[in-house]
């Protein structure tokens, strides 16, 4: 990857004096010059297997008392072009015995089901979707696997460190080790059991995550900010090092991710573990539950907000760069992860928010489509971070589920309705299906901005948010220009300067994702879609094209190219 953290992807030039008042057209100039890379792993998904608050994850997507997906689920998953699956947790992974999610000799079955597993709150969830099922799905998708291991057994001293590490190494041997290779201890029996269970070929385990949100694992000690008692920090690292050393003997080609959501752990990680760690994990959700809305530090009546004011706040995520108004990552934990010296794995992220139950008119969780446009802001921030060689991969929370608002695909455990996508997942699929691996230099002239004065939990006020957030990328023969139009009620005319490219013969296409703010009025009912994609041909000369960006839309321009990009 290229490394140039000082590069500003979208330089803003003020050309207002040169632009005639009667022609308020925004100029976007794209240069055929590579300034960074977009790894396809940015479009991974978290196949979480939770157990609490009624959410069952992939278990709810199975036909009852079976291991078979409900009709339509696989089609929706395949449409997302997922390069990486993270499995199985999440908070519950530190409380589960992985062997309960495979077929063991002498296992006691009930009505064709594996025995249920128990999560961190004592709730149970079925085990019919386990490691073989996740591995098979990865094979169907051509995706790699990221396995998250149980770190709690060692850290919380439920087992001696070496015993806990060996038990989790057995999981890696079962899922990823070839038959007949030399493995520590008696681990050779696990690939043999996988073969007996009908899967002789290893699953594509590329990443192993050790520890998941340890601030939940040991609340009040492994906190996200501030110092951790030295003996606790050293115990954490002793456990992690024992896991890493053994895991590398089992799957030497897999990359190790260590959780980075505790600042004190991250600050000491490189000095303590060096190159034994490959990536540091970072999680980011906005805005969680919104109990109250504040303006200038004072609580205001939520009912006084207009739809426009809510929209303008909810799409200004994850952070906004002061001098451009564009979406970026710029919080304390992210800066700490960058300073760690390791590439970042964004292993959980999403626009995750709702109006809290004790607030006014709290029955509504808020506009699904607004959350999707916020998701596009996350993706733009991810692309910018990847282009600066800070971010290597991401897995969106969560792929399939029956209850939580962050699921990409909504299912019914009772098959009372057909599976359908939620808009945040649709948005990620929209970008994944129009993917260019090389980030290009782009500039937008006279960008219009707005002030966002409200605090919606951890979405804070912003002095300047760009109405148009623009990025450009290309592959060998296609140019992609990604444009979020955050304007609530104004279409924006744009002229795209392509004079730096040799255009191909294919049509230039404007693909648009749009939707209604009213969740009771989806843009399509059969099939059910809350965000719908449109497409039209746009006329291009050899040097430019003109187009209109409808308010409240995300647009991807797809233009055929000849020639190759310039390297920096």
Coordinates of C-alpha atoms in Angstrom, one line a residue:
X1 CA 0.0 0.0 0.0
X2 CA 1.0 3.6 -0.5
X3 CA 1.7 5.6 2.6
X4 CA 1.1 9.3 2.5
X5 CA -0.9 10.4 5.5
X6 CA -0.4 14.1 4.7
X7 CA -2.3 13.9 1.4
X8 CA -5.7 15.6 1.3
X9 CA -7.9 13.6 -1.0
X10 CA -10.3 16.4 -1.9
X11 CA -8.6 19.7 -2.2
X12 CA -11.1 22.6 -2.2
X13 CA -10.4 25.5 -4.5
X14 CA -12.6 28.6 -4.2
X15 CA -13.4 29.6 -7.7
X16 CA -16.5 31.6 -6.9
X17 CA -15.2 34.7 -8.7
X18 CA -14.8 32.8 -11.9
X19 CA -18.2 31.3 -11.9
X20 CA -21.1 33.2 -13.2
X21 CA -24.0 33.7 -10.8
X22 CA -26.6 32.5 -13.3
X23 CA -24.7 29.1 -13.6
X24 CA -24.5 27.7 -10.1
X25 CA -22.9 24.5 -11.2
X26 CA -20.4 22.7 -8.9
X27 CA -17.2 21.6 -10.6
X28 CA -15.6 18.3 -9.6
X29 CA -12.3 17.5 -11.2
X30 CA -10.9 14.0 -11.1
X31 CA -7.2 13.3 -12.0
X32 CA -5.9 10.1 -13.4
X33 CA -3.4 9.9 -10.6
X34 CA -3.4 7.2 -7.8
X35 CA -3.1 8.6 -4.3
X36 CA -4.0 5.4 -2.3
X37 CA -5.5 1.9 -2.4
X38 CA -8.9 0.5 -1.4
X39 CA -8.6 -3.0 -0.2
X40 CA -11.7 -5.1 -1.1
X41 CA -11.7 -6.3 2.6
X42 CA -13.3 -2.9 3.5
X43 CA -16.6 -4.5 2.5
X44 CA -16.5 -7.5 5.0
X45 CA -19.4 -8.5 7.1
X46 CA -19.7 -9.6 10.8
X47 CA -21.7 -12.8 10.9
X48 CA -22.4 -12.4 14.6
X49 CA -24.0 -15.2 16.6
X50 CA -25.6 -13.3 19.6
X51 CA -28.0 -14.6 22.2
X52 CA -29.6 -11.7 24.0
X53 CA -32.5 -9.2 23.6
X54 CA -34.3 -11.6 21.2
X55 CA -31.6 -11.4 18.5
X56 CA -30.6 -14.9 17.2
X57 CA -28.3 -13.9 14.3
X58 CA -27.9 -16.6 11.6
X59 CA -29.9 -19.1 13.6
X60 CA -33.0 -17.1 12.8
X61 CA -32.2 -17.4 9.0
X62 CA -32.4 -21.2 9.1
X63 CA -35.5 -23.2 8.3
X64 CA -36.8 -24.6 11.6
X65 CA -35.0 -27.7 13.0
X66 CA -32.6 -27.8 10.1
X67 CA -29.2 -26.6 8.8
X68 CA -30.7 -25.1 5.6
X69 CA -31.0 -21.4 4.8
X70 CA -34.5 -20.0 4.3
X71 CA -35.3 -19.3 0.7
X72 CA -33.8 -16.0 -0.5
X73 CA -31.2 -15.5 2.2
X74 CA -28.2 -16.8 0.2
X75 CA -29.2 -14.7 -2.9
X76 CA -29.3 -11.6 -0.7
X77 CA -25.9 -12.4 0.9
X78 CA -24.3 -13.1 -2.5
X79 CA -25.5 -9.8 -3.8
X80 CA -23.4 -8.1 -1.2
X81 CA -20.1 -9.3 -2.7
X82 CA -18.7 -10.0 0.7
X83 CA -14.9 -10.7 0.7
X84 CA -14.5 -11.4 4.4
X85 CA -16.8 -13.0 7.1
X86 CA -16.1 -12.5 10.8
X87 CA -17.6 -15.2 13.0
X88 CA -19.0 -15.9 15.7
X89 CA -18.8 -13.0 18.1
X90 CA -19.1 -10.5 19.7
X91 CA -19.5 -10.4 23.4
X92 CA -20.8 -14.0 23.6
X93 CA -17.6 -15.5 22.2
X94 CA -15.9 -15.2 25.6
X95 CA -18.6 -17.3 27.2
X96 CA -19.1 -20.1 24.6
X97 CA -17.5 -23.5 24.1
X98 CA -16.7 -23.7 20.4
X99 CA -17.1 -27.5 20.4
X100 CA -20.8 -27.1 20.9
X101 CA -21.0 -25.6 17.4
X102 CA -19.7 -28.6 15.5
X103 CA -20.8 -32.2 15.3
X104 CA -19.0 -34.2 18.0
X105 CA -19.0 -38.0 18.4
X106 CA -21.8 -39.1 20.8
X107 CA -23.5 -35.7 20.6
X108 CA -27.0 -35.8 22.0
X109 CA -29.4 -34.3 19.4
X110 CA -33.0 -33.0 20.0
X111 CA -35.4 -33.0 17.1
X112 CA -32.5 -32.7 14.6
X113 CA -30.9 -29.9 16.4
X114 CA -27.5 -29.6 18.1
X115 CA -27.7 -28.6 21.8
X116 CA -28.1 -24.9 22.4
X117 CA -25.3 -22.7 23.7
X118 CA -25.4 -20.2 26.5
X119 CA -24.5 -16.6 26.0
X120 CA -22.9 -14.0 28.3
X121 CA -26.3 -13.0 29.9
X122 CA -27.4 -16.6 30.4
X123 CA -29.7 -16.7 27.4
X124 CA -29.5 -19.6 25.0
X125 CA -29.3 -19.7 21.3
X126 CA -29.3 -22.6 18.9
X127 CA -26.1 -24.1 17.5
X128 CA -27.2 -25.4 14.1
X129 CA -25.3 -22.6 12.5
X130 CA -21.8 -23.3 13.6
X131 CA -18.3 -23.4 12.3
X132 CA -18.9 -25.8 9.5
X133 CA -21.9 -23.8 8.3
X134 CA -19.9 -20.5 8.5
X135 CA -17.0 -22.2 6.6
X136 CA -19.4 -23.5 3.9
X137 CA -21.0 -20.0 3.5
X138 CA -17.5 -18.5 3.1
X139 CA -16.8 -21.0 0.3
X140 CA -20.1 -20.2 -1.4
X141 CA -19.1 -16.5 -1.4
X142 CA -15.5 -16.9 -2.2
X143 CA -14.8 -15.1 1.1
X144 CA -12.1 -15.4 3.7
X145 CA -12.9 -16.1 7.4
X146 CA -12.0 -14.2 10.5
X147 CA -12.4 -16.3 13.6
X148 CA -12.8 -14.6 17.0
X149 CA -11.6 -16.8 19.8
X150 CA -12.6 -17.1 23.5
X151 CA -10.1 -15.0 25.4
X152 CA -12.2 -14.8 28.5
X153 CA -11.3 -18.3 29.7
X154 CA -7.7 -17.3 30.0
X155 CA -8.0 -13.6 31.1
X156 CA -10.7 -14.3 33.7
X157 CA -8.7 -17.4 34.9
X158 CA -11.5 -19.9 34.3
X159 CA -8.7 -22.1 32.9
X160 CA -4.9 -21.9 33.1
X161 CA -3.6 -19.8 30.3
X162 CA -1.9 -22.7 28.5
X163 CA -5.0 -24.8 28.7
X164 CA -7.3 -22.0 27.4
X165 CA -4.8 -21.3 24.5
X166 CA -4.7 -25.0 23.5
X167 CA -8.5 -25.3 23.5
X168 CA -8.8 -22.3 21.2
X169 CA -5.9 -23.6 19.0
X170 CA -8.0 -26.7 18.6
X171 CA -10.7 -24.5 17.0
X172 CA -8.2 -23.2 14.5
X173 CA -7.0 -26.7 13.8
X174 CA -10.5 -27.9 13.2
X175 CA -11.4 -25.0 10.8
X176 CA -8.1 -24.2 9.1
X177 CA -5.4 -26.8 9.4
X178 CA -4.9 -29.3 6.4
X179 CA -5.1 -33.0 7.0
X180 CA -1.8 -34.7 8.0
X181 CA 0.3 -31.7 9.1
X182 CA 2.3 -31.7 12.3
X183 CA 0.4 -29.9 15.0
X184 CA 1.2 -29.3 18.7
X185 CA -0.1 -31.8 21.3
X186 CA -3.0 -33.9 20.0
X187 CA -4.4 -31.2 17.7
X188 CA -4.1 -33.5 14.7
X189 CA -7.4 -35.1 15.7
X190 CA -9.4 -32.0 14.9
X191 CA -8.7 -31.8 11.2
X192 CA -9.5 -35.5 11.1
X193 CA -12.8 -34.8 12.8
X194 CA -13.6 -32.1 10.3
X195 CA -13.0 -34.7 7.5
X196 CA -15.3 -37.1 9.3
X197 CA -17.9 -34.4 9.4
X198 CA -17.7 -34.2 5.6
X199 CA -15.2 -31.3 5.1
X200 CA -11.8 -32.6 4.3
X201 CA -10.6 -29.2 2.8
X202 CA -9.7 -26.5 5.3
X203 CA -11.8 -23.4 5.5
X204 CA -10.2 -20.1 4.4
X205 CA -9.2 -18.8 7.8
X206 CA -7.1 -15.7 7.0
X207 CA -7.5 -13.7 10.3
X208 CA -7.7 -14.6 14.0
X209 CA -9.0 -12.0 16.4
X210 CA -7.9 -12.3 20.1
X211 CA -10.0 -10.4 22.6
X212 CA -13.3 -8.7 21.7
X213 CA -14.1 -5.4 23.5
X214 CA -12.3 -6.4 26.7
X215 CA -13.8 -3.3 28.5
X216 CA -17.0 -5.5 28.6
X217 CA -15.0 -8.6 29.6
X218 CA -13.6 -6.9 32.7
X219 CA -15.7 -3.8 33.2
X220 CA -14.1 -1.0 35.1
X221 CA -10.6 -2.4 34.7
X222 CA -9.9 -2.8 31.0
X223 CA -11.6 0.6 30.3
X224 CA -11.5 2.3 27.0
X225 CA -9.7 5.3 28.4
X226 CA -7.2 5.9 31.2
X227 CA -4.6 3.8 32.8
X228 CA -5.1 0.1 33.6
X229 CA -3.4 -1.4 36.7
X230 CA 0.0 -2.7 35.7
X231 CA -0.6 -6.2 36.9
X232 CA -3.8 -6.4 34.9
X233 CA -2.2 -5.1 31.8
X234 CA 0.7 -7.6 32.1
X235 CA -1.8 -10.4 32.6
X236 CA -3.7 -9.4 29.5
X237 CA -0.4 -9.4 27.5
X238 CA 0.7 -12.8 29.0
X239 CA -2.6 -14.3 27.9
X240 CA -2.4 -12.7 24.4
X241 CA 1.2 -13.8 23.9
X242 CA 0.4 -17.4 24.9
X243 CA -2.5 -17.5 22.4
X244 CA -0.4 -15.9 19.6
X245 CA 2.6 -18.2 20.0
X246 CA 0.5 -21.3 19.8
X247 CA -1.8 -20.1 17.1
X248 CA 1.1 -19.3 14.8
X249 CA 2.2 -23.0 15.1
X250 CA -1.3 -24.1 14.1
X251 CA -2.0 -21.6 11.3
X252 CA 1.3 -19.9 10.4
X253 CA -0.2 -18.0 7.5
X254 CA -3.1 -16.4 9.4
X255 CA -2.8 -12.8 10.5
X256 CA -3.3 -11.9 14.2
X257 CA -5.7 -9.1 15.3
X258 CA -5.5 -8.0 18.9
X259 CA -8.3 -5.9 20.3
X260 CA -7.5 -2.2 20.5
X261 CA -10.5 -0.7 22.2
X262 CA -8.6 -0.1 25.4
X263 CA -6.3 2.8 25.0
X264 CA -3.8 1.7 27.6
X265 CA -3.5 -1.7 26.0
X266 CA -2.9 -0.2 22.6
X267 CA -0.4 2.3 23.9
X268 CA 1.7 -0.6 25.2
X269 CA 1.0 -3.2 22.6
X270 CA 4.0 -2.6 20.2
X271 CA 6.5 -2.4 23.0
X272 CA 5.1 -5.6 24.6
X273 CA 4.3 -7.8 21.6
X274 CA 6.2 -6.2 18.6
X275 CA 5.6 -7.9 15.3
X276 CA 3.7 -10.9 16.9
X277 CA 0.6 -8.8 16.2
X278 CA -0.4 -8.0 12.6
X279 CA -3.4 -5.6 13.1
X280 CA -5.1 -3.8 15.9
X281 CA -8.9 -4.0 16.2
X282 CA -11.0 -0.8 16.5
X283 CA -14.8 -0.6 16.8
X284 CA -17.0 2.4 15.9
X285 CA -20.8 2.8 16.2
X286 CA -22.8 6.0 16.1
X287 CA -24.9 7.3 17.9
X288 CA -26.3 4.5 20.1
X289 CA -29.5 5.3 22.0
X290 CA -30.6 8.9 21.9
X291 CA -32.3 9.7 25.2
X292 CA -32.2 13.4 24.7
X293 CA -31.2 16.1 22.2
X294 CA -29.0 19.0 23.3
X295 CA -28.1 22.3 21.7
X296 CA -25.3 24.4 23.2
X297 CA -25.3 22.0 26.1
X298 CA -29.0 22.4 27.0
X299 CA -31.6 19.8 26.5
X300 CA -34.3 20.7 24.0
X301 CA -37.7 19.2 23.2
X302 CA -37.2 16.6 20.5
X303 CA -40.5 17.5 19.0
X304 CA -39.2 20.9 18.1
X305 CA -36.8 19.4 15.6
X306 CA -37.7 19.4 12.0
X307 CA -37.1 16.3 9.8
X308 CA -34.4 18.4 8.1
X309 CA -32.6 19.1 11.3
X310 CA -32.6 15.4 12.3
X311 CA -31.5 14.4 8.8
X312 CA -28.6 16.9 8.9
X313 CA -27.4 15.6 12.2
X314 CA -27.7 11.9 11.5
X315 CA -25.8 11.9 8.2
X316 CA -22.8 13.9 9.7
X317 CA -20.8 10.8 10.7
X318 CA -18.5 9.4 11.8
X319 CA -16.4 12.5 12.3
X320 CA -16.2 15.5 10.1
X321 CA -13.0 17.1 8.9
X322 CA -12.9 20.7 9.9
X323 CA -11.5 22.3 6.8
X324 CA -13.3 20.2 4.2
X325 CA -16.6 19.1 5.8
X326 CA -16.0 15.5 4.7
X327 CA -16.5 12.3 6.6
X328 CA -13.4 10.9 8.4
X329 CA -12.3 8.9 11.5
X330 CA -10.9 11.3 14.1
X331 CA -11.8 10.2 17.6
X332 CA -9.4 9.5 20.5
X333 CA -9.5 5.7 20.1
X334 CA -8.9 5.9 16.4
X335 CA -5.9 8.2 16.8
X336 CA -4.6 5.9 19.5
X337 CA -4.9 2.9 17.1
X338 CA -3.1 4.8 14.4
X339 CA -0.3 5.6 16.8
X340 CA 0.1 2.0 17.7
X341 CA 2.1 1.3 14.6
X342 CA -0.2 -1.5 13.4
X343 CA -2.7 -1.3 10.5
X344 CA -6.3 -1.1 11.8
X345 CA -9.0 -3.7 11.5
X346 CA -12.4 -2.1 11.9
X347 CA -14.0 -5.3 13.0
X348 CA -17.3 -3.8 14.1
X349 CA -18.9 -0.7 12.7
X350 CA -22.3 0.6 11.6
X351 CA -24.7 3.5 11.9
X352 CA -26.3 2.1 15.1
X353 CA -28.8 4.3 16.7
X354 CA -32.4 4.8 17.9
X355 CA -34.6 7.1 20.0
X356 CA -34.4 5.8 23.6
X357 CA -37.6 4.4 25.1
X358 CA -38.0 7.1 27.8
X359 CA -37.8 10.0 25.3
X360 CA -40.7 11.7 23.6
X361 CA -42.5 9.7 20.9
X362 CA -39.9 7.0 21.2
X363 CA -41.8 4.3 19.4
X364 CA -39.9 5.2 16.2
X365 CA -36.3 4.1 15.8
X366 CA -35.9 6.7 13.2
X367 CA -35.6 6.8 9.4
X368 CA -34.0 3.7 8.0
X369 CA -32.9 5.5 4.9
X370 CA -31.3 8.3 6.9
X371 CA -29.2 5.7 8.6
X372 CA -28.1 4.3 5.2
X373 CA -26.8 7.7 4.1
X374 CA -24.9 7.9 7.4
X375 CA -23.5 4.5 6.5
X376 CA -22.2 6.0 3.2
X377 CA -20.4 8.6 5.4
X378 CA -18.7 5.8 7.2
X379 CA -17.7 4.2 4.0
X380 CA -16.2 7.4 2.7
X381 CA -14.2 7.7 6.0
X382 CA -13.1 4.1 5.6
X383 CA -11.8 4.8 2.1
X384 CA -9.9 7.9 3.2
X385 CA -8.3 6.0 6.1
X386 CA -7.4 3.0 3.8
X387 CA -5.9 5.4 1.3
X388 CA -3.6 6.8 4.0
X389 CA -2.6 3.2 4.8
X390 CA -4.2 3.3 8.2
X391 CA -7.1 1.0 7.7
X392 CA -6.7 -2.5 6.2
X393 CA -10.1 -4.2 6.6
X394 CA -13.6 -3.7 8.0
X395 CA -16.5 -6.0 8.9
X396 CA -19.9 -4.3 9.2
X397 CA -22.2 -5.4 12.1
X398 CA -24.2 -7.5 11.5
X399 CA -24.9 -9.6 8.5
X400 CA -28.1 -11.6 9.3
X401 CA -30.6 -11.2 12.1
X402 CA -34.2 -11.1 13.2
X403 CA -34.3 -8.2 15.7
X404 CA -31.5 -5.7 15.9
X405 CA -31.7 -2.6 13.7
X406 CA -28.1 -3.0 12.5
X407 CA -28.7 -6.2 10.5
X408 CA -27.9 -6.1 6.8
X409 CA -30.5 -8.8 6.1
X410 CA -33.7 -9.1 8.2
X411 CA -35.2 -12.5 8.6
X412 CA -38.0 -14.2 10.5
X413 CA -37.2 -17.2 12.6
X414 CA -40.8 -18.4 12.0
X415 CA -40.6 -17.6 8.2
X416 CA -43.5 -15.2 8.6
X417 CA -42.1 -13.0 5.9
X418 CA -39.5 -13.3 3.1
X419 CA -36.0 -12.1 3.9
X420 CA -35.2 -8.5 2.9
X421 CA -32.2 -6.1 3.2
X422 CA -32.1 -3.2 5.5
X423 CA -30.7 0.0 4.1
X424 CA -27.4 0.1 6.0
X425 CA -26.5 -3.2 4.4
X426 CA -27.9 -2.1 1.0
X427 CA -25.5 0.8 1.2
X428 CA -22.4 -1.3 1.8
X429 CA -23.5 -3.6 -1.0
X430 CA -24.0 -0.6 -3.3
X431 CA -20.3 0.4 -2.8
X432 CA -19.0 -3.2 -2.9
X433 CA -20.7 -3.8 -6.3
X434 CA -19.0 -0.7 -7.8
X435 CA -15.5 -1.0 -6.5
X436 CA -12.4 0.6 -7.7
X437 CA -9.1 -0.5 -6.0
X438 CA -7.1 2.7 -6.7
X439 CA -8.1 6.0 -5.0
X440 CA -7.7 8.9 -7.4
X441 CA -7.0 12.6 -6.8
X442 CA -10.2 14.7 -6.9
X443 CA -11.1 18.3 -6.2
X444 CA -14.4 20.0 -5.6
X445 CA -14.9 23.7 -6.3
X446 CA -16.8 26.0 -4.0
X447 CA -18.3 23.3 -1.8
X448 CA -21.4 24.4 0.1
X449 CA -21.6 23.5 3.8
X450 CA -24.1 23.7 6.7
X451 CA -23.7 23.9 10.4
X452 CA -25.1 21.1 12.6
X453 CA -25.7 22.5 16.1
X454 CA -27.3 19.5 17.8
X455 CA -25.9 16.6 19.9
X456 CA -27.6 13.3 19.3
X457 CA -25.8 11.2 22.0
X458 CA -22.3 10.7 20.5
X459 CA -23.1 12.5 17.2
X460 CA -21.9 15.9 18.3
X461 CA -22.3 19.4 16.8
X462 CA -20.3 20.3 13.6
X463 CA -19.4 23.7 12.4
X464 CA -19.2 22.8 8.8
X465 CA -20.6 19.7 7.0
X466 CA -20.2 19.4 3.2
X467 CA -23.4 18.9 1.3
X468 CA -21.4 17.0 -1.3
X469 CA -18.9 14.4 0.0
X470 CA -16.9 13.2 -3.0
X471 CA -14.4 10.4 -3.7
X472 CA -13.0 8.9 -6.9
X473 CA -11.5 5.5 -7.6
X474 CA -10.7 3.3 -10.6
X475 CA -9.8 -0.2 -11.7
X476 CA -8.2 -1.2 -15.0
X477 CA -11.0 -0.1 -17.2
X478 CA -13.6 1.8 -15.1
X479 CA -13.8 5.1 -13.2
X480 CA -16.0 5.4 -10.2
X481 CA -17.0 8.7 -8.6
X482 CA -18.8 8.4 -5.3
X483 CA -21.0 11.4 -4.3
X484 CA -23.2 11.8 -1.2
X485 CA -25.7 14.6 -1.6
X486 CA -26.6 15.4 2.0
X487 CA -28.8 18.3 1.0
X488 CA -32.3 17.7 2.4
X489 CA -34.3 19.5 -0.2
X490 CA -32.1 20.8 -3.0
X491 CA -30.9 19.1 -6.1
X492 CA -27.4 20.0 -7.0
X493 CA -26.1 20.4 -10.6
X494 CA -22.6 19.2 -11.1
X495 CA -20.1 19.3 -13.9
X496 CA -17.5 16.6 -13.9
X497 CA -14.1 17.4 -15.4
X498 CA -12.6 14.2 -17.0
X499 CA -10.1 15.9 -19.2
X500 CA -7.3 13.9 -17.6
X501 CA -8.7 10.5 -18.9
X502 CA -9.1 8.7 -22.1
X503 CA -12.7 7.5 -22.1
X504 CA -13.8 4.2 -23.3
X505 CA -16.7 3.4 -25.6
X506 CA -19.1 2.2 -23.0
X507 CA -21.9 4.4 -21.6
X508 CA -21.4 6.6 -18.6
X509 CA -23.9 5.5 -15.9
X510 CA -25.3 7.4 -12.9
X511 CA -26.4 4.8 -10.2
X512 CA -28.4 6.2 -7.3
X513 CA -29.6 4.9 -4.0
X514 CA -32.6 6.7 -2.7
X515 CA -35.4 6.2 -0.2
X516 CA -38.2 7.7 1.9
X517 CA -37.8 9.1 5.3
X518 CA -41.1 7.4 6.3
X519 CA -40.5 3.8 7.3
X520 CA -44.1 3.0 6.6
X521 CA -43.6 3.8 3.0
X522 CA -40.8 1.7 1.5
X523 CA -39.8 2.6 -2.0
X524 CA -40.6 -1.0 -3.1
X525 CA -42.9 -3.6 -1.4
X526 CA -42.5 -6.5 -3.7
X527 CA -39.7 -7.2 -3.1
X528 CA -39.5 -5.2 0.1
X529 CA -36.8 -2.5 -0.1
X530 CA -36.4 0.6 2.0
X531 CA -33.7 1.9 -0.3
X532 CA -34.0 1.5 -4.0
X533 CA -31.4 1.8 -6.7
X534 CA -31.9 3.8 -9.9
X535 CA -29.8 4.0 -13.0
X536 CA -29.6 6.3 -16.0
X537 CA -27.2 7.0 -18.8
X538 CA -25.5 10.4 -18.7
X539 CA -24.1 12.1 -21.8
X540 CA -20.4 12.7 -21.7
X541 CA -18.1 14.6 -24.0
X542 CA -14.4 13.7 -24.3
X543 CA -13.7 16.0 -21.4
X544 CA -16.7 16.4 -19.1
X545 CA -20.2 15.5 -18.2
X546 CA -23.1 17.3 -16.6
X547 CA -25.5 15.7 -14.2
X548 CA -28.0 16.5 -11.4
X549 CA -27.7 15.0 -8.0
X550 CA -31.1 14.7 -6.4
X551 CA -31.4 15.7 -2.8
X552 CA -30.9 13.0 -0.1
X553 CA -29.2 10.5 -2.4
X554 CA -26.0 8.6 -2.7
X555 CA -24.6 8.5 -6.3
X556 CA -22.0 6.3 -8.0
X557 CA -20.9 7.3 -11.4
X558 CA -19.5 4.4 -13.5
X559 CA -17.5 5.5 -16.6
X560 CA -15.5 3.2 -18.9
X561 CA -11.9 4.1 -19.4
X562 CA -8.9 3.4 -21.7
X563 CA -5.3 3.7 -20.6
X564 CA -3.7 3.3 -17.2
X565 CA -3.4 5.6 -14.2
X566 CA -0.4 7.5 -13.3
X567 CA 1.6 6.4 -10.3
X568 CA 2.6 9.1 -7.8

